[in-house]
Amino acid sequence: MFGHNFKYTFKVLMRNRMLLFWTFVFPLVLGTMFKLAFSNIENSEKLNVIPIAIVDNEDFQGNEAFRRTFETLSDESSDEQMFDTVYVSKDEADTLLSDGDVDGVLYMNGAEPEIWIHENGINQTVLQYVVDEIVHTSAIMEKRVQNEIEQGTMPDIEALYKDVMEQVAGRESNLVDASRKNLSYTMIEYYTLIAMACLYGGILGMTALSRNLPNMGNLGKRTAIVPISKAKTMFSSLLAAYCTQLIGLAILFVYTIFVMKVDYGENLPYVILLALAGSLAGLTLAIMVTTVVKTGENGKLGILIGITMACCFLSGMMGITMKYIIEKHVPFLDKINPAAMITDGYYALYYYGVDKRFWMDVASLGIFSAFMLFVSAQGLRRQKYDSI
């Protein structure tokens, strides 16, 4: 009986065009729209050569660290050119800045650097960072020179400069970068797409379960009075819905990986594991709505879709910044939002690999599913019928 009901429910779900559209086709359409909308958004935000002006006074010419560094970073023949630098007088620099021809001006007031800007932005932040690094490096050089003079030796400024620059560059070797090199914040849109597909799969579970409930139709009434195990009937129906849901997710993964060229990283088995956990969370959410909410099938379906879209919205689907706003101001919502658990798990996996954060998200989805099943079981136990 278990196998027969599983096969029959699976066939019914696979022949329902409306269900197949929302669980199979709609995520593909939405993914295509994401690709068209975000394909060039990061390329447009890449850091270009920054136009700056330097006041070419005696203080600047006498500061070898600043002069050498900006000559190197402004070398047009270098692939690592950072600045497009013009050397002008103080009045000319002020004019260029006022007209918007440069993003910032460096003015050496004695030994102290000053940065003039009209507005804050990425380019201005980069200029400030470079100046801060030069100041830090200069402090190291001055200390080294002072130490050598105290020891009675005449310092070789050229060799000392090269040695200090090597030490500054070598500081990077003490840092362990655990994140990916090809960071892409638009990936969160695809993560919410998977989360939506996982939760939308609950529609299949709602349909399969409704067929076995006496208050949802004639088929449920007939099922309730026949001498078969109700637990086996419901479990086989839900298992058929879960398998159907996984087929839709498999199609989504194949489409995004091979057609849209989305890079999910190297840990594909863990990507699939999180999708399995997310699908179970979506299924159990649908079971809870079906068993607890007292309304018709269309009403329950509307509530489930509303909850799903709200969860996806809060996890960043309609705006990437929303995820960070929720994490900062209402972190509790992230702890109970299954879509946020899924996206956060993929986020952790993509940037940091398989670590504690990833397993915490998988465990959170398991706890969420268990709680939904507990609430559903309590709801089913309280259902009584005067007549069928």
XYZ file of C-alpha atoms in Angstrom:
388
model
C 0.000 0.000 0.000
C 2.892 2.363 0.797
C 4.466 1.927 -2.632
C 1.140 2.165 -4.434
C 0.186 5.438 -2.728
C 3.677 6.856 -3.294
C 3.531 6.078 -7.011
C -0.020 7.381 -7.371
C 0.696 10.637 -5.528
C 3.893 11.157 -7.529
C 1.971 10.777 -10.797
C -0.741 13.179 -9.630
C 1.819 15.845 -8.702
C 3.794 15.468 -11.926
C 0.609 15.893 -13.985
C -0.511 19.071 -12.205
C 0.612 21.850 -14.553
C -0.015 24.638 -12.083
C 2.185 22.997 -9.454
C 4.915 22.239 -11.980
C 4.949 25.848 -13.157
C 5.444 27.331 -9.690
C 7.948 24.728 -8.506
C 9.822 23.927 -11.737
C 9.392 26.739 -14.283
C 9.010 29.898 -12.190
C 12.448 29.600 -10.458
C 14.076 29.173 -13.887
C 12.342 32.274 -15.233
C 13.282 34.276 -12.161
C 16.883 33.059 -12.363
C 17.076 34.174 -15.992
C 15.798 37.608 -15.001
C 18.473 37.811 -12.300
C 21.113 36.971 -14.884
C 19.913 39.663 -17.261
C 19.629 42.246 -14.498
C 22.890 41.600 -12.636
C 25.274 40.264 -15.308
C 27.131 43.585 -15.664
C 26.454 45.235 -12.327
C 29.807 44.274 -10.779
C 31.812 45.060 -13.898
C 30.465 48.615 -13.744
C 31.686 48.916 -10.157
C 35.271 47.785 -10.719
C 37.916 50.204 -9.443
C 39.326 52.285 -12.296
C 42.370 54.559 -12.316
C 41.647 57.392 -9.873
C 42.262 60.983 -11.035
C 44.032 63.005 -8.329
C 46.062 66.171 -8.047
C 49.187 66.742 -5.962
C 50.296 70.179 -4.917
C 53.878 70.218 -6.195
C 55.482 72.323 -3.469
C 58.837 72.066 -1.684
C 57.375 69.969 1.120
C 56.214 67.311 -1.326
C 59.463 67.295 -3.310
C 61.404 66.938 -0.080
C 59.389 63.958 1.120
C 60.988 61.025 -0.665
C 58.511 58.418 0.592
C 55.465 60.256 -0.783
C 57.181 61.283 -3.998
C 58.447 57.791 -4.842
C 55.218 56.035 -3.901
C 52.978 58.242 -6.027
C 55.400 58.063 -8.943
C 55.145 54.274 -8.789
C 51.361 54.195 -8.386
C 50.925 56.713 -11.244
C 53.140 54.877 -13.750
C 51.033 54.601 -16.935
C 53.185 51.760 -18.261
C 52.387 49.588 -15.239
C 49.483 47.130 -15.122
C 49.010 48.104 -11.478
C 48.536 51.817 -12.084
C 46.220 53.187 -9.391
C 46.281 56.966 -9.877
C 46.161 59.377 -12.787
C 48.172 62.129 -11.138
C 48.714 65.752 -12.124
C 51.219 67.981 -10.318
C 49.889 71.488 -9.973
C 49.969 74.562 -7.782
C 47.701 75.003 -4.786
C 45.261 77.283 -6.618
C 45.126 75.000 -9.660
C 44.463 71.984 -7.427
C 41.568 73.782 -5.759
C 40.112 74.629 -9.176
C 40.417 71.058 -10.447
C 38.696 69.766 -7.308
C 35.892 72.325 -7.544
C 35.269 71.480 -11.224
C 35.176 67.746 -10.453
C 38.172 66.958 -12.661
C 39.905 65.107 -9.811
C 38.550 62.997 -6.946
C 41.010 64.288 -4.382
C 44.024 66.507 -3.777
C 47.153 65.693 -1.779
C 48.759 68.685 -0.095
C 51.913 68.363 2.000
C 51.844 70.898 4.811
C 55.329 70.470 6.137
C 55.646 66.788 7.063
C 51.892 66.379 7.493
C 49.804 65.201 4.485
C 46.383 66.771 3.907
C 43.709 65.325 1.657
C 41.128 67.636 0.112
C 37.876 66.135 -1.143
C 34.391 67.385 -1.994
C 32.518 64.146 -1.266
C 33.125 60.741 0.252
C 33.374 57.686 -1.970
C 35.399 54.610 -2.863
C 38.092 56.579 -4.713
C 38.535 58.998 -1.835
C 38.762 56.095 0.619
C 41.487 54.460 -1.499
C 43.484 57.695 -1.565
C 43.202 58.039 2.210
C 44.302 54.424 2.691
C 47.385 54.907 0.504
C 48.369 58.067 2.371
C 47.937 56.310 5.738
C 50.170 53.454 4.560
C 52.861 55.892 3.420
C 52.763 57.642 6.791
C 53.077 54.280 8.552
C 55.997 53.237 6.329
C 57.730 56.590 6.844
C 57.482 56.165 10.604
C 59.201 52.790 10.318
C 61.986 54.281 8.196
C 62.566 57.154 10.617
C 62.857 54.737 13.510
C 65.320 52.550 11.598
C 67.447 55.563 10.650
C 67.469 56.802 14.228
C 68.539 53.380 15.528
C 71.433 53.146 13.065
C 72.608 56.658 13.907
C 72.522 55.824 17.618
C 74.648 52.751 16.871
C 77.233 55.003 15.206
C 76.680 53.842 11.628
C 75.756 55.945 8.615
C 72.500 54.578 7.199
C 72.204 53.703 3.514
C 68.893 55.394 2.730
C 68.403 53.546 -0.577
C 68.975 50.102 0.943
C 66.976 51.027 4.017
C 64.048 52.145 1.904
C 64.028 48.867 -0.021
C 64.262 46.850 3.217
C 61.366 48.698 4.832
C 59.189 48.350 1.739
C 59.868 44.604 1.714
C 58.839 44.399 5.376
C 55.633 46.310 4.705
C 54.801 44.066 1.757
C 55.670 41.019 3.846
C 53.031 41.899 6.416
C 50.458 40.286 4.107
C 52.106 36.895 4.648
C 51.037 36.989 8.281
C 47.388 37.190 7.304
C 45.373 34.102 6.468
C 42.687 34.866 3.909
C 40.015 32.217 4.373
C 37.619 33.761 1.892
C 37.282 33.169 -1.835
C 39.234 35.325 -4.260
C 36.306 35.868 -6.642
C 33.932 37.504 -4.174
C 30.548 38.340 -5.693
C 27.838 39.897 -3.607
C 25.269 39.295 -6.369
C 25.519 35.582 -5.567
C 23.153 36.226 -2.684
C 20.386 36.725 -5.269
C 20.923 33.197 -6.539
C 21.028 31.897 -2.976
C 17.629 33.433 -2.270
C 16.414 31.909 -5.529
C 17.350 28.457 -4.241
C 15.763 29.281 -0.891
C 12.565 30.315 -2.653
C 12.565 27.102 -4.691
C 13.021 25.071 -1.482
C 10.120 26.821 0.240
C 7.912 26.864 -2.864
C 8.307 23.111 -2.972
C 6.094 23.089 0.084
C 3.158 23.694 -2.269
C 3.645 20.116 -3.453
C 3.566 18.880 0.132
C 0.420 20.879 0.865
C -1.320 19.401 -2.167
C -0.237 15.850 -1.302
C -1.278 16.172 2.332
C -4.611 17.824 1.550
C -5.616 14.756 -0.470
C -5.502 12.717 2.766
C -7.378 15.094 5.088
C -11.130 14.443 5.472
C -11.985 18.129 5.710
C -10.234 18.976 2.440
C -12.165 16.888 -0.085
C -13.947 13.684 -0.983
C -10.721 11.758 -1.504
C -9.664 12.554 2.043
C -13.036 11.377 3.343
C -12.717 8.054 1.555
C -9.145 7.665 2.796
C -10.259 8.295 6.373
C -12.780 5.424 6.423
C -10.781 2.692 4.663
C -8.916 0.189 6.892
C -5.368 1.273 6.063
C -2.637 2.917 8.105
C -3.181 6.680 8.015
C 0.432 7.322 9.041
C 1.783 5.270 6.123
C -0.590 6.975 3.710
C 0.444 10.454 4.781
C 4.141 9.604 4.914
C 4.143 8.073 1.431
C 2.275 11.101 0.050
C 4.725 13.540 1.629
C 7.701 11.478 0.476
C 6.356 11.653 -3.085
C 6.041 15.422 -2.736
C 9.586 15.683 -1.383
C 11.004 13.639 -4.263
C 9.111 15.768 -6.772
C 10.502 18.864 -5.091
C 14.054 17.531 -5.371
C 13.595 16.954 -9.090
C 12.696 20.625 -9.470
C 15.773 21.651 -7.476
C 17.986 19.393 -9.593
C 16.675 21.084 -12.733
C 17.326 24.502 -11.177
C 20.914 23.587 -10.278
C 21.621 22.180 -13.738
C 20.158 25.278 -15.385
C 22.035 27.796 -13.230
C 25.362 25.931 -13.392
C 25.499 24.933 -17.068
C 23.318 27.565 -18.740
C 23.729 30.687 -16.588
C 27.288 29.762 -15.508
C 26.666 30.454 -11.820
C 29.664 29.450 -9.693
C 28.541 27.745 -6.477
C 32.107 26.953 -5.490
C 34.009 23.727 -5.081
C 31.914 22.141 -2.308
C 29.064 20.891 -4.477
C 28.115 17.967 -2.158
C 27.589 20.447 0.683
C 25.615 22.728 -1.627
C 23.298 19.794 -2.319
C 23.144 18.887 1.378
C 21.956 22.370 2.274
C 19.363 22.224 -0.507
C 18.060 18.929 0.912
C 17.770 20.468 4.375
C 16.102 23.572 2.948
C 13.606 21.487 0.990
C 12.695 19.584 4.139
C 12.154 22.908 5.924
C 9.862 24.061 3.121
C 7.917 20.798 3.233
C 7.423 20.896 6.998
C 6.365 24.554 6.832
C 3.660 23.554 4.347
C 2.566 20.676 6.608
C 2.207 23.079 9.520
C 0.118 25.550 7.515
C -2.067 22.734 6.140
C -2.797 21.186 9.516
C -3.044 24.287 11.718
C -4.726 26.935 9.550
C -8.517 26.582 9.509
C -9.522 27.606 6.013
C -9.982 26.189 2.534
C -7.237 24.897 0.282
C -6.938 28.158 -1.681
C -6.714 30.137 1.546
C -3.968 27.887 2.879
C -2.124 28.134 -0.415
C -2.256 31.931 -0.298
C -0.951 31.973 3.275
C 1.907 29.621 2.392
C 2.944 31.696 -0.632
C 2.715 34.879 1.457
C 4.953 33.415 4.170
C 7.421 32.181 1.543
C 7.697 35.532 -0.213
C 8.043 37.377 3.105
C 10.871 35.042 4.131
C 12.635 35.514 0.783
C 12.219 39.293 0.957
C 13.779 39.431 4.411
C 16.660 37.234 3.245
C 17.594 39.628 0.433
C 15.789 38.526 -2.726
C 14.186 41.908 -3.525
C 17.219 43.881 -2.351
C 20.629 42.669 -1.250
C 20.899 45.280 1.502
C 17.761 43.968 3.206
C 19.652 40.921 4.456
C 22.233 43.092 6.177
C 19.586 45.431 7.598
C 17.789 42.487 9.207
C 21.064 41.025 10.535
C 21.989 44.351 12.099
C 18.672 45.585 13.487
C 16.422 42.506 13.883
C 18.772 39.487 14.143
C 16.013 37.412 15.753
C 14.178 37.243 12.418
C 17.210 35.651 10.805
C 17.179 32.924 13.454
C 13.603 31.843 12.624
C 13.557 32.567 8.874
C 14.239 29.357 6.894
C 15.109 31.328 3.746
C 17.711 33.294 5.707
C 19.141 30.045 7.097
C 19.537 28.695 3.563
C 21.088 31.853 2.113
C 23.390 32.271 5.104
C 24.529 28.654 4.756
C 25.381 29.179 1.082
C 26.999 32.500 1.901
C 29.236 30.839 4.498
C 30.029 27.942 2.176
C 30.865 30.216 -0.752
C 33.135 32.599 1.128
C 34.632 30.495 3.914
C 34.116 26.855 2.966
C 32.789 24.111 5.218
C 33.096 25.566 8.688
C 31.167 25.963 11.928
C 28.854 28.615 10.483
C 27.722 26.316 7.670
C 26.939 23.437 10.020
C 25.064 25.785 12.343
C 22.771 26.758 9.459
C 22.192 23.107 8.535
C 21.400 22.326 12.179
C 19.070 25.337 12.375
C 17.114 24.060 9.380
C 16.840 20.660 11.056
C 15.551 22.235 14.283
C 13.084 24.356 12.300
C 11.780 21.261 10.494
C 11.438 19.324 13.740
C 9.507 22.184 15.350
C 7.158 22.466 12.365
C 6.475 18.720 12.549
C 5.796 18.972 16.283
C 3.284 21.785 15.778
C 1.667 19.847 12.917
C 1.373 16.695 15.027
C -0.334 18.664 17.795
C -2.720 20.152 15.258
C -3.621 16.755 13.800
C -4.217 15.243 17.236
C -6.783 17.916 18.041
C -8.783 17.453 14.842
C -12.102 15.702 15.392
C -15.055 15.266 13.063
C -18.707 14.861 14.016
C -19.340 13.267 10.644
C -17.515 12.557 7.420
